[in-house]
């Protein structure tokens, strides 16, 4: 996702900004740019592709003396990855960089165009700089103009703006997208993550939503809606690896915590008042399609299973799910009216890629749901929807899974609307639940501490069964996979109703059952399945909003009004359980034995 770096000081600005942006490369980007105020002149450079392209373009440029600079790596959301769409965006005499999305950009753009502003990009960001200049032309006071600009923006943003109207100043604002200020004796830095300024700044202040201000003459002016604010700097770690983990013990832990935020990115610009919009696909993708086949491996296969439940239920389209390594050799019957969907975090999984090639050869239309743009699977597919989870470093997938499920849910509504299988009332309920998901993914320290305490009782035994019904069955599979990947304990996921057809023979006090018991989906059915296990002395950890007296351990979730909200909340619980068990067992959670992040061999 996009990265921002800003600099106020007297050292070589080009190098500081590029080095900072390089530290943010892991977030993924497709173009980059810099604007520097050099001796009262505003210079700017942009390049598509890697940062090295930008460096080449700037090779003859050197900044002189004290001044300001802003830089950006862009991960395209509105408009293609081109130089014109790359940040910084220019007005007549100012430049802006921005992360997030300006939801009311269309109205603002029309209004500014009617006043004579001319736009050169397809981005939402460009409105900010024109709006600023229109206020500045009227008010002749850059701080007041910036303040007026911020007040008109709706949506999420982290913004840096520099202007010839006040050439020694950086204006900044944060609302919903990350931004921090870094300090050393005579320099001030801005960045969207502290990794960009480690080793340069010694102290940091993490801006809060709603805060804005300016660096003027080396001093920080900070405001929020209540007026001027004071702030306290904190020490910045000098250890890069630790800083990238932002204080978490493992990347996986950080990624579990990040899920609420990245889900906001997944939804960005896609959830409309009357349905789902995917810029990446058009309605012709579904023309003549009679059924859907989803193909994937591992965790991605589990999200595919969730997708199949949703697609059949809401979009009333026949949907089958295939494990890619099986699909390749089963001599499948393929018909051209099937849409072939592949799901992959990395976009490089050999089995999934080969399955996709087979389907294409058989004349099927293809769609991929992937976290990595320009990956082999994305390139091979007719269309692709990106999950926007950001780079996932922990080998055990967490946020990538969550965002895959979300894209499948949104895709279901997209298909359902096109096939007229959903009425407006139901559609509105689904859209409202989608918008509540980032909140459902948030959790507090109390829950984490409880799971940490509980985990000590689950370090032995002869096995774990994760059980659930309907969409909670693939979640049970995923919970079991997470646990076995990082704890090396044996765990299985099972449809709760199947236990009595064999596995219940294993039940005794050393069999740990993790029961997913949502209130909104077949609660009574799963309750009786769990009672059957309890009667055979199995140790039960129940996860439910409703108290369950036979549970040996109980984690209470929220009384949500939609199964998917319960799904995401329970997903977090199973992830934290796997994490805490693995940490207690002393395992390397981020790099579990025998596993690789990208499986490019068969
Ligand atoms: C488990 C995990 C794997 C992957 C599988 C497919 O945590 O990450 O099971 O899901 O190897 O990988 P992708 O999604 O990259 O195709």
Coordinates of C-alpha atoms and ligand atoms in Angstrom, one line a residue:
X1 CA 0.0 0.0 0.0
X2 CA 1.1 3.6 -0.4
X3 CA 4.0 5.0 1.6
X4 CA 4.7 8.6 2.6
X5 CA 8.0 10.3 3.7
X6 CA 8.5 13.9 4.4
X7 CA 11.6 15.9 5.5
X8 CA 12.4 19.3 7.0
X9 CA 16.1 20.0 7.5
X10 CA 19.4 20.9 5.8
X11 CA 20.8 17.6 4.7
X12 CA 20.5 16.1 1.2
X13 CA 16.7 15.8 0.9
X14 CA 16.6 13.5 -2.1
X15 CA 18.6 10.8 -0.3
X16 CA 16.6 11.0 2.9
X17 CA 13.3 10.7 1.2
X18 CA 14.3 7.9 -1.1
X19 CA 15.9 5.9 1.7
X20 CA 12.8 6.3 3.7
X21 CA 10.6 5.2 0.8
X22 CA 12.8 2.2 0.3
X23 CA 12.1 1.1 3.8
X24 CA 8.4 1.2 2.9
X25 CA 8.8 -0.9 -0.2
X26 CA 7.5 -4.0 1.5
X27 CA 4.0 -2.4 1.5
X28 CA 3.9 -2.8 -2.3
X29 CA 3.7 0.0 -4.8
X30 CA 3.7 0.7 -8.5
X31 CA 5.0 4.2 -8.9
X32 CA 6.9 6.8 -6.9
X33 CA 7.6 10.5 -6.7
X34 CA 9.2 13.4 -4.9
X35 CA 8.8 17.1 -4.6
X36 CA 11.5 19.3 -3.1
X37 CA 11.6 22.9 -2.4
X38 CA 15.1 23.9 -3.5
X39 CA 16.2 27.6 -3.2
X40 CA 12.5 28.8 -3.5
X41 CA 12.0 26.6 -6.6
X42 CA 9.6 23.6 -6.4
X43 CA 11.3 20.6 -8.2
X44 CA 9.5 17.3 -8.7
X45 CA 10.3 13.9 -10.2
X46 CA 8.0 10.9 -10.8
X47 CA 8.6 7.4 -12.2
X48 CA 6.5 4.3 -12.8
X49 CA 7.8 1.0 -11.3
X50 CA 10.6 0.6 -8.9
X51 CA 12.3 3.3 -6.8
X52 CA 15.5 2.8 -8.8
X53 CA 13.6 4.3 -11.8
X54 CA 13.0 7.4 -9.8
X55 CA 16.6 7.5 -8.6
X56 CA 17.8 7.3 -12.2
X57 CA 15.6 10.3 -13.1
X58 CA 17.0 12.3 -10.2
X59 CA 20.6 11.3 -10.6
X60 CA 21.8 14.8 -11.6
X61 CA 19.7 16.6 -9.0
X62 CA 21.1 17.7 -5.7
X63 CA 19.2 19.8 -3.1
X64 CA 21.0 22.7 -1.4
X65 CA 20.7 24.0 2.1
X66 CA 17.7 24.0 4.5
X67 CA 14.4 23.1 3.0
X68 CA 11.4 20.7 2.7
X69 CA 10.7 17.6 0.7
X70 CA 7.8 15.1 0.4
X71 CA 7.8 11.7 -1.3
X72 CA 5.4 8.9 -2.0
X73 CA 5.2 5.4 -3.2
X74 CA 1.8 4.8 -4.8
X75 CA -0.3 1.6 -4.9
X76 CA -2.9 2.4 -7.5
X77 CA -6.6 2.6 -6.4
X78 CA -8.1 5.4 -8.5
X79 CA -6.5 5.4 -11.9
X80 CA -3.8 3.3 -13.4
X81 CA -0.2 3.3 -12.3
X82 CA 1.1 6.1 -14.6
X83 CA 3.4 9.1 -14.0
X84 CA 0.4 11.4 -14.2
X85 CA -1.3 9.5 -11.5
X86 CA 1.8 9.2 -9.3
X87 CA 2.1 11.5 -6.4
X88 CA 3.1 14.3 -5.6
X89 CA 0.2 16.1 -7.3
X90 CA 0.8 19.6 -8.5
X91 CA -1.5 22.6 -8.5
X92 CA -0.2 26.0 -9.7
X93 CA 2.3 26.4 -7.0
X94 CA 1.9 23.6 -4.4
X95 CA 2.4 19.8 -4.2
X96 CA 0.6 17.2 -2.2
X97 CA 1.1 13.5 -1.3
X98 CA -1.7 11.5 0.2
X99 CA -2.6 8.0 1.5
X100 CA -6.2 6.9 1.9
X101 CA -9.2 7.8 -0.1
X102 CA -11.1 11.1 -0.5
X103 CA -14.7 9.9 -0.7
X104 CA -16.2 13.2 -1.8
X105 CA -13.6 13.9 -4.5
X106 CA -16.0 13.8 -7.3
X107 CA -18.2 16.6 -5.9
X108 CA -15.0 18.6 -5.0
X109 CA -13.5 18.1 -8.5
X110 CA -16.7 19.3 -10.2
X111 CA -16.8 22.4 -8.0
X112 CA -13.1 23.2 -8.6
X113 CA -13.4 22.6 -12.3
X114 CA -16.3 25.0 -12.5
X115 CA -14.0 27.5 -10.9
X116 CA -11.4 26.9 -13.6
X117 CA -9.0 24.4 -12.0
X118 CA -7.6 21.9 -14.6
X119 CA -7.0 18.3 -13.5
X120 CA -4.3 16.1 -15.1
X121 CA -4.7 12.9 -13.2
X122 CA -7.5 10.3 -12.5
X123 CA -6.8 10.3 -8.8
X124 CA -8.9 11.5 -5.9
X125 CA -5.8 13.1 -4.4
X126 CA -5.4 15.9 -6.9
X127 CA -8.5 17.6 -5.5
X128 CA -6.6 18.4 -2.3
X129 CA -4.0 20.6 -3.9
X130 CA -6.5 22.5 -6.1
X131 CA -8.8 22.9 -3.1
X132 CA -5.9 24.3 -1.1
X133 CA -4.9 26.7 -3.8
X134 CA -8.4 27.9 -4.3
X135 CA -8.6 28.7 -0.5
X136 CA -5.1 30.2 -0.6
X137 CA -6.0 32.5 -3.5
X138 CA -8.9 33.8 -1.5
X139 CA -7.5 33.9 2.1
X140 CA -3.8 34.7 1.3
X141 CA -2.9 32.7 4.5
X142 CA -1.5 29.2 3.8
X143 CA -2.3 27.8 7.2
X144 CA -5.9 29.0 7.1
X145 CA -6.2 27.7 3.6
X146 CA -4.9 24.3 4.6
X147 CA -7.2 24.2 7.6
X148 CA -10.2 25.1 5.3
X149 CA -9.1 22.3 2.9
X150 CA -9.0 19.6 5.6
X151 CA -12.4 20.6 6.8
X152 CA -13.9 19.9 3.4
X153 CA -12.4 16.4 2.9
X154 CA -14.4 13.3 3.7
X155 CA -12.8 9.9 3.9
X156 CA -9.4 8.6 5.1
X157 CA -6.2 10.4 4.6
X158 CA -2.7 11.1 5.7
X159 CA -1.5 14.2 3.8
X160 CA 1.6 16.3 3.4
X161 CA 1.6 19.5 1.4
X162 CA 4.3 22.0 0.4
X163 CA 3.7 25.3 -1.3
X164 CA 5.6 28.2 -2.8
X165 CA 3.2 30.4 -0.9
X166 CA 5.1 29.5 2.3
X167 CA 8.2 27.7 1.1
X168 CA 9.8 26.7 4.4
X169 CA 6.8 24.8 5.6
X170 CA 5.3 21.3 5.5
X171 CA 1.5 21.1 6.2
X172 CA 0.2 17.8 7.4
X173 CA -3.0 16.1 8.4
X174 CA -4.1 12.6 9.5
X175 CA -7.4 11.0 9.6
X176 CA -7.7 7.2 9.3
X177 CA -4.4 6.5 7.6
X178 CA -1.1 6.2 9.5
X179 CA 1.3 9.1 9.9
X180 CA 4.0 10.0 12.4
X181 CA 6.5 12.8 13.1
X182 CA 10.1 11.9 13.8
X183 CA 12.7 14.2 15.4
X184 CA 16.4 14.6 16.0
X185 CA 18.3 17.7 17.0
X186 CA 17.7 19.8 13.9
X187 CA 15.6 17.7 11.6
X188 CA 11.9 16.7 11.4
X189 CA 10.7 13.7 9.5
X190 CA 7.2 12.4 8.4
X191 CA 6.5 8.9 7.6
X192 CA 3.6 6.4 7.3
X193 CA 5.6 3.9 9.3
X194 CA 8.5 4.3 11.7
X195 CA 10.6 1.9 9.7
X196 CA 11.2 4.7 7.3
X197 CA 13.0 6.9 9.8
X198 CA 14.8 4.4 12.1
X199 CA 18.4 5.4 12.4
X200 CA 17.6 9.0 11.4
X201 CA 15.2 10.2 14.1
X202 CA 15.6 9.5 17.8
X203 CA 12.1 10.5 18.9
X204 CA 8.7 10.0 17.5
X205 CA 5.1 11.2 17.8
X206 CA 2.4 9.1 16.3
X207 CA -0.3 11.5 15.0
X208 CA -3.9 10.8 16.1
X209 CA -6.9 10.9 13.8
X210 CA -8.2 14.4 13.3
X211 CA -4.8 16.1 14.0
X212 CA -3.3 18.5 11.5
X213 CA -0.7 21.2 11.5
X214 CA 2.5 22.6 10.0
X215 CA 6.2 22.6 10.5
X216 CA 7.1 26.3 10.5
X217 CA 10.6 27.5 11.1
X218 CA 11.6 24.2 12.7
X219 CA 8.6 24.2 15.2
X220 CA 5.6 21.9 15.1
X221 CA 2.2 23.6 15.2
X222 CA -0.4 20.9 16.0
X223 CA -4.2 21.2 16.1
X224 CA -7.3 19.2 16.2
X225 CA -11.0 20.1 16.1
X226 CA -10.7 21.5 19.7
X227 CA -7.8 23.8 18.8
X228 CA -4.1 23.9 19.5
X229 CA -2.6 20.7 21.0
X230 CA 0.6 19.9 22.9
X231 CA 2.2 16.5 22.4
X232 CA 4.8 14.3 24.0
X233 CA 7.5 12.7 21.9
X234 CA 8.5 9.1 22.7
X235 CA 11.9 7.4 22.1
X236 CA 12.2 5.7 18.8
X237 CA 13.9 2.3 18.8
X238 CA 17.1 2.0 16.8
X239 CA 16.5 -1.7 16.0
X240 CA 15.0 -1.9 12.5
X241 CA 13.6 -5.5 12.9
X242 CA 12.0 -4.6 16.2
X243 CA 10.5 -1.4 14.7
X244 CA 9.1 -3.2 11.7
X245 CA 7.3 -5.4 14.3
X246 CA 6.2 -2.2 16.0
X247 CA 6.7 -3.7 19.4
X248 CA 4.9 -7.0 18.7
X249 CA 6.8 -10.2 19.4
X250 CA 6.3 -11.7 15.9
X251 CA 5.1 -10.4 12.5
X252 CA 2.2 -12.8 12.7
X253 CA 1.1 -11.1 15.9
X254 CA 1.4 -7.7 14.3
X255 CA -0.5 -9.0 11.3
X256 CA -3.4 -10.3 13.5
X257 CA -3.7 -6.9 15.0
X258 CA -3.5 -5.2 11.6
X259 CA -6.5 -6.9 10.2
X260 CA -9.0 -4.3 11.2
X261 CA -6.9 -1.6 9.4
X262 CA -6.1 -3.6 6.2
X263 CA -9.8 -4.5 5.9
X264 CA -10.4 -0.8 5.5
X265 CA -8.0 -0.9 2.6
X266 CA -9.8 -3.9 1.1
X267 CA -13.1 -2.1 1.3
X268 CA -11.8 1.2 0.0
X269 CA -13.7 2.6 -3.0
X270 CA -15.6 -0.7 -3.4
X271 CA -18.6 -0.4 -1.1
X272 CA -21.2 1.9 -2.6
X273 CA -24.7 2.9 -1.4
X274 CA -26.3 0.5 -3.9
X275 CA -23.9 -2.4 -4.2
X276 CA -20.3 -3.4 -4.7
X277 CA -18.0 -1.8 -7.3
X278 CA -14.8 -3.4 -8.5
X279 CA -12.8 -1.1 -10.8
X280 CA -10.9 -4.2 -11.9
X281 CA -13.7 -6.1 -13.5
X282 CA -16.6 -5.3 -15.7
X283 CA -20.0 -6.9 -16.0
X284 CA -19.0 -8.8 -19.2
X285 CA -16.9 -11.1 -17.0
X286 CA -20.1 -12.9 -16.0
X287 CA -21.9 -12.9 -19.3
X288 CA -23.0 -16.4 -20.2
X289 CA -21.5 -17.8 -17.0
X290 CA -23.6 -20.6 -15.5
X291 CA -21.4 -21.8 -12.7
X292 CA -18.2 -21.0 -10.8
X293 CA -15.2 -23.2 -9.9
X294 CA -12.8 -21.9 -7.3
X295 CA -9.4 -23.4 -7.1
X296 CA -6.7 -22.8 -4.4
X297 CA -4.3 -24.4 -1.9
X298 CA -4.1 -24.3 1.9
X299 CA -5.5 -21.3 3.6
X300 CA -6.6 -19.9 0.3
X301 CA -8.6 -23.1 -0.2
X302 CA -10.4 -22.4 3.1
X303 CA -11.4 -19.0 2.0
X304 CA -12.6 -20.5 -1.3
X305 CA -14.9 -22.8 0.7
X306 CA -16.4 -19.8 2.5
X307 CA -16.9 -18.2 -0.9
X308 CA -18.8 -21.2 -2.2
X309 CA -21.3 -21.1 0.7
X310 CA -21.9 -17.4 0.1
X311 CA -22.1 -17.6 -3.7
X312 CA -24.6 -20.4 -3.7
X313 CA -26.7 -18.9 -0.9
X314 CA -26.8 -15.3 -2.0
X315 CA -26.0 -15.3 -5.7
X316 CA -27.8 -18.6 -6.4
X317 CA -25.0 -19.7 -8.7
X318 CA -23.6 -23.3 -8.6
X319 CA -20.1 -23.1 -7.1
X320 CA -17.6 -25.9 -6.6
X321 CA -14.3 -25.7 -4.9
X322 CA -11.1 -27.6 -5.9
X323 CA -7.7 -28.2 -4.2
X324 CA -5.3 -27.1 -7.0
X325 CA -3.0 -30.1 -6.6
X326 CA -5.9 -32.5 -7.0
X327 CA -7.6 -30.6 -9.7
X328 CA -4.6 -30.8 -12.0
X329 CA -4.5 -34.6 -12.2
X330 CA -8.2 -35.6 -11.9
X331 CA -8.9 -35.0 -15.6
X332 CA -11.7 -32.6 -14.7
X333 CA -14.7 -32.0 -17.0
X334 CA -14.5 -28.3 -17.9
X335 CA -17.1 -26.4 -19.8
X336 CA -16.7 -22.9 -21.2
X337 CA -19.6 -21.4 -19.3
X338 CA -17.7 -21.9 -16.0
X339 CA -15.9 -19.0 -14.4
X340 CA -12.6 -20.2 -13.1
X341 CA -11.6 -18.4 -9.9
X342 CA -8.2 -18.8 -8.4
X343 CA -7.3 -17.6 -4.9
X344 CA -3.7 -17.0 -3.8
X345 CA -2.0 -14.8 -1.3
X346 CA 1.3 -14.9 -3.1
X347 CA 0.1 -15.3 -6.7
X348 CA 3.0 -17.7 -7.3
X349 CA 1.7 -21.0 -6.0
X350 CA 2.8 -23.5 -8.6
X351 CA -0.3 -25.8 -8.3
X352 CA -2.8 -23.0 -8.5
X353 CA -0.9 -21.4 -11.4
X354 CA -0.9 -24.7 -13.4
X355 CA -4.5 -25.3 -12.6
X356 CA -5.3 -21.9 -14.0
X357 CA -3.3 -22.6 -17.2
X358 CA -5.3 -25.8 -17.6
X359 CA -8.6 -24.0 -17.2
X360 CA -7.5 -21.3 -19.7
X361 CA -6.5 -24.0 -22.2
X362 CA -10.0 -25.5 -21.9
X363 CA -11.4 -22.1 -22.8
X364 CA -12.7 -21.0 -19.4
X365 CA -12.8 -17.3 -18.4
X366 CA -10.6 -16.7 -15.4
X367 CA -10.6 -14.4 -12.4
X368 CA -8.0 -14.3 -9.6
X369 CA -8.3 -13.0 -6.1
X370 CA -4.8 -12.2 -5.0
X371 CA -2.7 -10.1 -2.7
X372 CA 0.2 -9.5 -5.1
X373 CA -0.3 -7.3 -8.1
X374 CA 1.7 -8.4 -11.2
X375 CA 2.2 -11.9 -9.7
X376 CA 2.2 -14.8 -12.1
X377 CA -1.4 -15.8 -11.3
X378 CA -2.6 -12.2 -11.7
X379 CA -0.8 -11.9 -15.1
X380 CA -2.2 -15.2 -16.3
X381 CA -5.9 -14.4 -15.3
X382 CA -8.4 -12.5 -17.5
X383 CA -9.2 -10.3 -14.5
X384 CA -8.0 -9.9 -11.0
X385 CA -9.3 -8.5 -7.7
X386 CA -6.5 -7.5 -5.3
X387 CA -7.1 -8.2 -1.6
X388 CA -4.9 -5.3 -0.5
X389 CA -3.7 -6.9 2.8
X390 CA -0.3 -5.4 2.4
X391 CA 2.8 -7.6 2.6
X392 CA 2.3 -10.6 4.9
X393 CA 5.6 -11.6 6.5
X394 CA 4.5 -14.3 8.9
X395 CA 4.5 -17.6 7.1
X396 CA 1.2 -18.6 8.6
X397 CA -1.4 -16.5 6.8
X398 CA -3.8 -14.3 8.8
X399 CA -4.6 -11.0 7.2
X400 CA -4.4 -12.4 3.7
X401 CA -7.0 -15.0 4.6
X402 CA -9.3 -12.3 6.2
X403 CA -9.1 -10.1 3.1
X404 CA -9.7 -13.0 0.7
X405 CA -12.9 -13.9 2.6
X406 CA -13.9 -10.3 2.4
X407 CA -13.3 -10.0 -1.4
X408 CA -15.3 -13.2 -1.9
X409 CA -18.2 -11.8 0.2
X410 CA -18.1 -8.6 -1.9
X411 CA -17.8 -10.6 -5.1
X412 CA -20.9 -12.6 -4.1
X413 CA -22.9 -9.4 -3.7
X414 CA -21.5 -8.2 -7.0
X415 CA -22.7 -11.4 -8.7
X416 CA -26.0 -11.5 -6.8
X417 CA -26.9 -8.0 -7.9
X418 CA -26.1 -8.8 -11.5
X419 CA -28.1 -12.0 -11.4
X420 CA -31.0 -10.2 -9.6
X421 CA -30.9 -12.8 -6.8
X422 CA -30.8 -10.4 -4.0
X423 CA -33.5 -7.8 -3.1
X424 CA -32.6 -4.3 -2.0
X425 CA -33.4 -4.9 1.7
X426 CA -31.1 -7.9 1.9
X427 CA -28.4 -6.1 -0.1
X428 CA -28.4 -3.2 2.4
X429 CA -28.1 -5.6 5.3
X430 CA -25.1 -7.2 3.7
X431 CA -23.4 -3.8 2.9
X432 CA -24.0 -2.6 6.4
X433 CA -22.4 -5.8 7.8
X434 CA -19.5 -5.4 5.5
X435 CA -18.9 -1.9 6.7
X436 CA -18.9 -3.1 10.3
X437 CA -16.2 -5.7 9.7
X438 CA -13.2 -3.5 10.5
X439 CA -14.7 -3.0 13.9
X440 CA -15.5 -6.7 14.3
X441 CA -11.8 -7.4 13.7
X442 CA -10.7 -5.1 16.5
X443 CA -10.0 -6.8 19.9
X444 CA -8.7 -5.6 23.2
X445 CA -5.8 -6.6 25.5
X446 CA -8.2 -8.4 27.8
X447 CA -9.2 -10.9 25.2
X448 CA -5.6 -11.5 24.2
X449 CA -4.5 -11.8 27.9
X450 CA -7.3 -14.4 28.4
X451 CA -6.2 -16.5 25.5
X452 CA -2.7 -16.2 26.6
X453 CA -3.7 -17.6 30.1
X454 CA -5.9 -20.3 28.6
X455 CA -3.2 -21.5 26.1
X456 CA -1.2 -23.1 28.9
X457 CA -3.9 -25.8 29.2
X458 CA -3.6 -26.7 25.6
X459 CA 0.0 -27.7 25.1
X460 CA -0.3 -31.4 25.2
X461 CA -3.1 -34.0 24.6
X462 CA -3.5 -36.3 21.7
X463 CA -5.1 -33.9 19.4
X464 CA -7.4 -30.9 18.7
X465 CA -10.6 -30.9 16.8
X466 CA -11.9 -27.6 15.6
X467 CA -15.6 -27.9 14.8
X468 CA -18.1 -25.7 13.1
X469 CA -21.0 -25.8 10.7
X470 CA -21.7 -23.9 7.4
X471 CA -19.2 -21.1 6.9
X472 CA -17.8 -21.9 10.3
X473 CA -16.7 -25.3 9.0
X474 CA -14.0 -23.8 6.7
X475 CA -13.1 -21.5 9.6
X476 CA -12.6 -24.7 11.7
X477 CA -10.3 -26.1 9.0
X478 CA -8.4 -22.8 9.0
X479 CA -8.2 -22.7 12.8
X480 CA -6.8 -26.2 12.9
X481 CA -4.3 -25.4 10.1
X482 CA -3.0 -22.3 11.9
X483 CA -2.5 -24.3 15.1
X484 CA -0.7 -27.2 13.4
X485 CA 1.5 -24.9 11.3
X486 CA 3.0 -23.0 14.1
X487 CA 2.6 -25.3 17.2
X488 CA 3.4 -28.6 15.5
X489 CA 0.5 -30.1 17.5
X490 CA -2.0 -32.4 15.7
X491 CA -5.2 -30.6 14.8
X492 CA -8.1 -31.3 12.5
X493 CA -11.0 -29.2 11.4
X494 CA -14.3 -31.0 11.1
X495 CA -17.9 -30.3 10.2
X496 CA -19.5 -30.5 13.7
X497 CA -22.3 -32.8 12.4
X498 CA -19.8 -35.3 11.1
X499 CA -18.1 -36.1 14.4
X500 CA -20.5 -38.9 15.3
X501 CA -19.7 -40.6 12.0
X502 CA -16.3 -41.7 13.2
X503 CA -14.0 -39.1 14.9
X504 CA -16.1 -39.1 18.1
X505 CA -14.4 -42.5 18.8
X506 CA -11.3 -40.4 19.8
X507 CA -13.2 -38.5 22.4
X508 CA -11.7 -38.5 25.9
X509 CA -10.4 -35.8 28.3
X510 CA -7.1 -35.5 26.3
X511 CA -9.0 -34.6 23.1
X512 CA -9.4 -30.9 22.9
X513 CA -12.4 -29.6 21.0
X514 CA -12.5 -26.0 19.9
X515 CA -16.2 -25.4 19.2
X516 CA -17.2 -22.5 17.0
X517 CA -20.7 -21.7 18.2
X518 CA -22.1 -18.6 16.5
X519 CA -25.5 -17.3 17.6
X520 CA -26.6 -16.4 14.2
X521 CA -26.0 -19.7 12.4
X522 CA -27.4 -23.1 13.5
X523 CA -26.6 -22.5 17.2
X524 CA -28.9 -25.3 18.4
X525 CA -27.5 -27.8 16.0
X526 CA -23.9 -27.2 16.9
X527 CA -24.8 -27.1 20.6
X528 CA -26.1 -30.7 20.4
X529 CA -22.9 -31.8 18.5
X530 CA -20.8 -30.3 21.3
X531 CA -23.0 -31.9 24.0
X532 CA -22.3 -35.3 22.4
X533 CA -18.6 -34.7 22.7
X534 CA -18.9 -33.4 26.2
X535 CA -20.8 -36.5 27.2
X536 CA -17.8 -38.5 26.1
X537 CA -15.5 -36.4 28.3
X538 CA -13.8 -34.4 25.6
X539 CA -12.3 -31.1 26.9
X540 CA -14.3 -28.3 25.3
X541 CA -13.2 -24.8 24.6
X542 CA -16.3 -23.0 23.4
X543 CA -16.2 -19.8 21.4
X544 CA -19.6 -18.2 21.4
X545 CA -21.6 -15.1 22.3
X546 CA -23.9 -17.4 24.3
X547 CA -22.7 -18.9 27.6
X548 CA -22.4 -22.7 27.3
X549 CA -22.4 -24.5 30.6
X550 CA -20.7 -27.7 29.5
X551 CA -17.6 -25.8 28.3
X552 CA -14.4 -26.4 30.2
X553 CA -13.2 -23.1 28.9
X554 CA -15.2 -20.3 27.3
X555 CA -14.4 -17.3 25.2
X556 CA -17.3 -15.0 24.8
X557 CA -17.7 -13.2 21.5
X558 CA -20.0 -10.2 20.7
X559 CA -23.7 -10.5 20.1
X560 CA -23.3 -9.7 16.4
X561 CA -26.3 -9.5 14.1
X562 CA -24.6 -11.1 11.0
X563 CA -22.9 -14.5 10.7
X564 CA -19.9 -12.9 8.8
X565 CA -19.3 -10.6 11.7
X566 CA -19.2 -13.6 14.1
X567 CA -17.0 -15.3 11.6
X568 CA -14.4 -12.6 11.6
X569 CA -14.4 -12.3 15.4
X570 CA -14.0 -16.0 15.9
X571 CA -11.3 -16.1 13.3
X572 CA -9.2 -13.7 15.4
X573 CA -9.8 -15.9 18.5
X574 CA -8.5 -19.0 16.7
X575 CA -5.5 -17.1 15.3
X576 CA -4.6 -15.8 18.8
X577 CA -5.0 -19.2 20.3
X578 CA -2.6 -20.7 17.7
X579 CA -0.1 -17.9 18.3
X580 CA -0.1 -18.2 22.1
X581 CA 0.2 -22.0 22.1
X582 CA 3.1 -21.8 19.7
X583 CA 4.9 -19.1 21.7
X584 CA 4.5 -21.1 24.9
X585 CA 6.0 -24.1 23.1
X586 CA 9.0 -21.9 22.2
X587 CA 8.5 -22.1 18.4
X588 CA 9.6 -19.6 15.8
X589 CA 6.1 -18.4 14.9
X590 CA 7.1 -16.4 11.9
X591 CA 9.2 -19.1 10.3
X592 CA 7.7 -22.4 11.3
X593 CA 9.8 -25.5 10.4
X594 CA 9.4 -27.0 6.9
X595 CA 7.2 -24.2 5.6
X596 CA 7.7 -21.5 3.0
X597 CA 5.7 -18.4 2.3
X598 CA 5.5 -18.9 -1.4
X599 CA 5.2 -22.4 -2.6
X600 CA 6.6 -22.3 -6.2
X601 CA 7.2 -26.0 -6.5
X602 CA 4.6 -28.7 -7.1
Ligands
LIG1 C1 -1.1 -21.3 5.5 C2 -0.7 -20.8 4.2 C3 -0.7 -21.7 3.1 C4 -1.1 -21.0 1.8 C5 -0.9 -22.0 0.6 C6 -1.3 -21.3 -0.7 O1 -1.0 -20.3 6.5 O2 -0.4 -19.6 4.1 O3 -1.6 -22.8 3.3 O4 -2.4 -20.6 1.9 O5 0.4 -22.4 0.5 O6 -0.6 -20.1 -0.8 P1 -1.1 -18.9 -1.7 O7 -2.3 -18.4 -1.0 O8 0.1 -18.0 -1.8 O9 -1.4 -19.5 -3.0

